PDB file of C-alpha atoms in Angstrom:
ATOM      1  CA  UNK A   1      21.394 -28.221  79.835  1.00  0.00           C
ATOM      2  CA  UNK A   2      24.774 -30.082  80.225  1.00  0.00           C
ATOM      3  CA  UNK A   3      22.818 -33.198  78.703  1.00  0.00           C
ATOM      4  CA  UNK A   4      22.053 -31.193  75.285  1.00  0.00           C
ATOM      5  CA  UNK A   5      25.414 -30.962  73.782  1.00  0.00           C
ATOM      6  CA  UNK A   6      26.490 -34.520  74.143  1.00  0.00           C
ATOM      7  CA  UNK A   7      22.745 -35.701  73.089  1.00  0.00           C
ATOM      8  CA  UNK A   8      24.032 -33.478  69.872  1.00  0.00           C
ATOM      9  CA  UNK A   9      27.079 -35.482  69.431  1.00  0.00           C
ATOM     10  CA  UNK A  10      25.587 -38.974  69.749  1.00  0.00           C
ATOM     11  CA  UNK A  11      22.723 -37.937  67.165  1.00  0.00           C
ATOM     12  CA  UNK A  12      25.978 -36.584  65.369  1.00  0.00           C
ATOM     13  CA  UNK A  13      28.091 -39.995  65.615  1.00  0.00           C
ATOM     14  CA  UNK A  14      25.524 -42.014  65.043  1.00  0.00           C
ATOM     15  CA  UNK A  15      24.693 -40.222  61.762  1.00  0.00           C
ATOM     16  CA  UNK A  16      28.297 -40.320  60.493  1.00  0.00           C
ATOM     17  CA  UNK A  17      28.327 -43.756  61.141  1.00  0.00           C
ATOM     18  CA  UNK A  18      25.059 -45.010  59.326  1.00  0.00           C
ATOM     19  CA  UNK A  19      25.903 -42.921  56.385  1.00  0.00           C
ATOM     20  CA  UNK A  20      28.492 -45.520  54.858  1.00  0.00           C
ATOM     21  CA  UNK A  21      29.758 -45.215  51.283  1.00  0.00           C
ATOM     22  CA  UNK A  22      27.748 -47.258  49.055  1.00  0.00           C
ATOM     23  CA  UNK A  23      30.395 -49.408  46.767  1.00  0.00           C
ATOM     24  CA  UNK A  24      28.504 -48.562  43.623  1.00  0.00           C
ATOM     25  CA  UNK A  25      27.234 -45.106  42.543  1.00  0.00           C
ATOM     26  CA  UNK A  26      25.329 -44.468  39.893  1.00  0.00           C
ATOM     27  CA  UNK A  27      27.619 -42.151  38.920  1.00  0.00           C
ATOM     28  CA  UNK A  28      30.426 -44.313  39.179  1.00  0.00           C
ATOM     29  CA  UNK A  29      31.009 -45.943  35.296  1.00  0.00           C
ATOM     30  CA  UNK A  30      30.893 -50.076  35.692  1.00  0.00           C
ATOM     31  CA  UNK A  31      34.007 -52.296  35.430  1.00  0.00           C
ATOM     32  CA  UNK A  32      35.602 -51.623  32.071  1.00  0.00           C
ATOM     33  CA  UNK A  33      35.160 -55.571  30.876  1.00  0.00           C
ATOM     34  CA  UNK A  34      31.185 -54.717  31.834  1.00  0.00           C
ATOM     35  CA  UNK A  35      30.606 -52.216  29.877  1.00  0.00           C
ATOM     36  CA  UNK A  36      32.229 -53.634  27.138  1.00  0.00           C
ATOM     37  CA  UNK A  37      30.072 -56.790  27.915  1.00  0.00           C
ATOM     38  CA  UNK A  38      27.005 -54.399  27.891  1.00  0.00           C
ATOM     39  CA  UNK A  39      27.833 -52.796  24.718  1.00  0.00           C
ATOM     40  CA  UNK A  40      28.613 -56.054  22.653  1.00  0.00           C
ATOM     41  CA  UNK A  41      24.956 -57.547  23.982  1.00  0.00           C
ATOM     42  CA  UNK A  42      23.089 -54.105  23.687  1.00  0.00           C
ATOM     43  CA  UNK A  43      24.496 -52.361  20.406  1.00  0.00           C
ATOM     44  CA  UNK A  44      22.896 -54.682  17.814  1.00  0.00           C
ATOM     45  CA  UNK A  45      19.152 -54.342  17.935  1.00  0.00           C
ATOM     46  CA  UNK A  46      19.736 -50.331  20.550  1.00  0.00           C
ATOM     47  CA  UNK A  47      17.960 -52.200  23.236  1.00  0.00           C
ATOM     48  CA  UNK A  48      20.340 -50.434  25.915  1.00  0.00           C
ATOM     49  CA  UNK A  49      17.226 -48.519  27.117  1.00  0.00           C
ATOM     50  CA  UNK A  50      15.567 -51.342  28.088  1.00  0.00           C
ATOM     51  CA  UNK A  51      18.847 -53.053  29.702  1.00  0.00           C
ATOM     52  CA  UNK A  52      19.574 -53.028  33.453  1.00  0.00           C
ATOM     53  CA  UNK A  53      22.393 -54.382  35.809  1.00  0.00           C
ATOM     54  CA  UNK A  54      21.786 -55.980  38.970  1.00  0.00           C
ATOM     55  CA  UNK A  55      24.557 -55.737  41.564  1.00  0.00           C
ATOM     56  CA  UNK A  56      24.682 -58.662  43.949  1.00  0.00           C
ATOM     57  CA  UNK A  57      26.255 -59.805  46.709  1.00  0.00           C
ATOM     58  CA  UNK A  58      26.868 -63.500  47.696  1.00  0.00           C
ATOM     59  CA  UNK A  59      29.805 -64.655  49.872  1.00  0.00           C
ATOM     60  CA  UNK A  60      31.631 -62.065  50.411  1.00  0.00           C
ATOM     61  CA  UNK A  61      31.975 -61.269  45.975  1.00  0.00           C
ATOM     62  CA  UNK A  62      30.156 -59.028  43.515  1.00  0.00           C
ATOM     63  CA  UNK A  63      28.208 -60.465  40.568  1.00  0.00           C
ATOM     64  CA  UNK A  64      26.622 -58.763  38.083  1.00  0.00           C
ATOM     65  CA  UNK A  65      23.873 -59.389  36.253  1.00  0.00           C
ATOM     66  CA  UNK A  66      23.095 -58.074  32.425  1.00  0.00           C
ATOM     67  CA  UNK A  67      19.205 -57.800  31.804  1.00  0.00           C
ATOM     68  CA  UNK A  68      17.136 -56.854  28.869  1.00  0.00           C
ATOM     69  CA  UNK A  69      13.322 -57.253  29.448  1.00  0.00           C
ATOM     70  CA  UNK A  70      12.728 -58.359  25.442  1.00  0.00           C
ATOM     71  CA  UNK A  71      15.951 -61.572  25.996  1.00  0.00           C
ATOM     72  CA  UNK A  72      14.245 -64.735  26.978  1.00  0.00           C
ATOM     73  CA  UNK A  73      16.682 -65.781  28.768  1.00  0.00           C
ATOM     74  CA  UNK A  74      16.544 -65.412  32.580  1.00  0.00           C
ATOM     75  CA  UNK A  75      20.062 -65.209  34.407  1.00  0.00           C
ATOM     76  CA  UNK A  76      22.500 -65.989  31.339  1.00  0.00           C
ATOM     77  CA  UNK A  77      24.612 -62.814  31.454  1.00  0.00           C
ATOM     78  CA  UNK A  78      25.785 -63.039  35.655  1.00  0.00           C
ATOM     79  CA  UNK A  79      29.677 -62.627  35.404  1.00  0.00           C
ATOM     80  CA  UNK A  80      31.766 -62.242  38.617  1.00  0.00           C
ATOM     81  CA  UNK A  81      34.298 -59.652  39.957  1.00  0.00           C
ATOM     82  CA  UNK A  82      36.777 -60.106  37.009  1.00  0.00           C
ATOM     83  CA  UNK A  83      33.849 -60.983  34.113  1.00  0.00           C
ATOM     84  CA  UNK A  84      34.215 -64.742  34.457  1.00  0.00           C
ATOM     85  CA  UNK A  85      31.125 -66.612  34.414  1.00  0.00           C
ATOM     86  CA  UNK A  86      31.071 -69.034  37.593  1.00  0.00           C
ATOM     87  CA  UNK A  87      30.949 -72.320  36.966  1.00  0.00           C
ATOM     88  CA  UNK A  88      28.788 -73.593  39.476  1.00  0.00           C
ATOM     89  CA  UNK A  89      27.629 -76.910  39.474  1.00  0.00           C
ATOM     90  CA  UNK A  90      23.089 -77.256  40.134  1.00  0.00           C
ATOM     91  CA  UNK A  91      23.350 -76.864  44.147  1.00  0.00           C
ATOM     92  CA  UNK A  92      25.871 -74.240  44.089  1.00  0.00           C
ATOM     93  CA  UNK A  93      23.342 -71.964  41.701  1.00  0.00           C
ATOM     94  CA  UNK A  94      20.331 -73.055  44.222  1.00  0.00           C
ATOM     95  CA  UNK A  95      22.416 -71.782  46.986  1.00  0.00           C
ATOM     96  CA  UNK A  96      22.905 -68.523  45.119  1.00  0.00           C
ATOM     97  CA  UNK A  97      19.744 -67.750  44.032  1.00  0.00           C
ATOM     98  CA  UNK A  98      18.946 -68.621  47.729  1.00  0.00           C
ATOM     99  CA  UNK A  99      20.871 -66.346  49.568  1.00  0.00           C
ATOM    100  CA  UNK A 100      22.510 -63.656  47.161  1.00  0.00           C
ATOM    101  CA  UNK A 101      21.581 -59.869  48.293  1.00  0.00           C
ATOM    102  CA  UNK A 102      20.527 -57.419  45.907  1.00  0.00           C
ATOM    103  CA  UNK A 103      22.698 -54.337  45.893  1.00  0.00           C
ATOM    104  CA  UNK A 104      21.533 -52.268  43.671  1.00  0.00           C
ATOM    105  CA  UNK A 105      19.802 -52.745  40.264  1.00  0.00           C
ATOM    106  CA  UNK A 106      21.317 -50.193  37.742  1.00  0.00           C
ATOM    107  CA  UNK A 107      20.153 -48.896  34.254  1.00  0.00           C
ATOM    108  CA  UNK A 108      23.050 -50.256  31.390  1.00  0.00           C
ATOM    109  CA  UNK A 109      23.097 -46.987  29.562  1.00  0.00           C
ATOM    110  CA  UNK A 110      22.952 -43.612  31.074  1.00  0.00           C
TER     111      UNK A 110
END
């Protein structure tokens, strides 16, 4: 019986622990430059609905990633923390699309 309450308290600990914050919400508006970004590449034809952001992760930075499934073009809208596009030379791209992590892939409008 002595056993019980501290088997409680590790369950307890060990559930606080895993339960982290998750950086981004979907509640949580994006970056004010990316939704302006969004808007400028999404108001023209109202192709928001079929728009999504992917979050990513790659050396310790956020990118984000603007996506419309009707654009032809694959990875042209990935900006970084502040909305810069990096300007990564062939290898440095490789190694990104290499070893980035998806965070979280995010509808543009809500």
């Amino acid at each position: 019986m002595k056993r019980l309450p501290a088997f409680i308290l590790v369950v307890l600990l060990i559930g606080l622990y895993s339960c982290k914050k998750d950086d981004h919400s979907a509640n949580e508006p994006f970056p004010e430059w990316l939704q302006t970004k969004i808007d400028e590449l999404t108001s023209e034809q109202n192709i928001c609905k079929y728009t999504d952001v992917t979050i990513y992760e790659y050396q310790g930075k956020t990118y984000y990633e603007i996506y419309c499934g009707i654009w032809s073009c694959y990875h042209c809208q990935i900006f970084d923390e502040t909305g810069s596009r990096p300007t990564w030379d062939t290898d440095e791209w490789k190694a990104f699309f290499a070893n980035q992590k998806v965070v979280k892939v995010l509808p543009a409008c809500p």
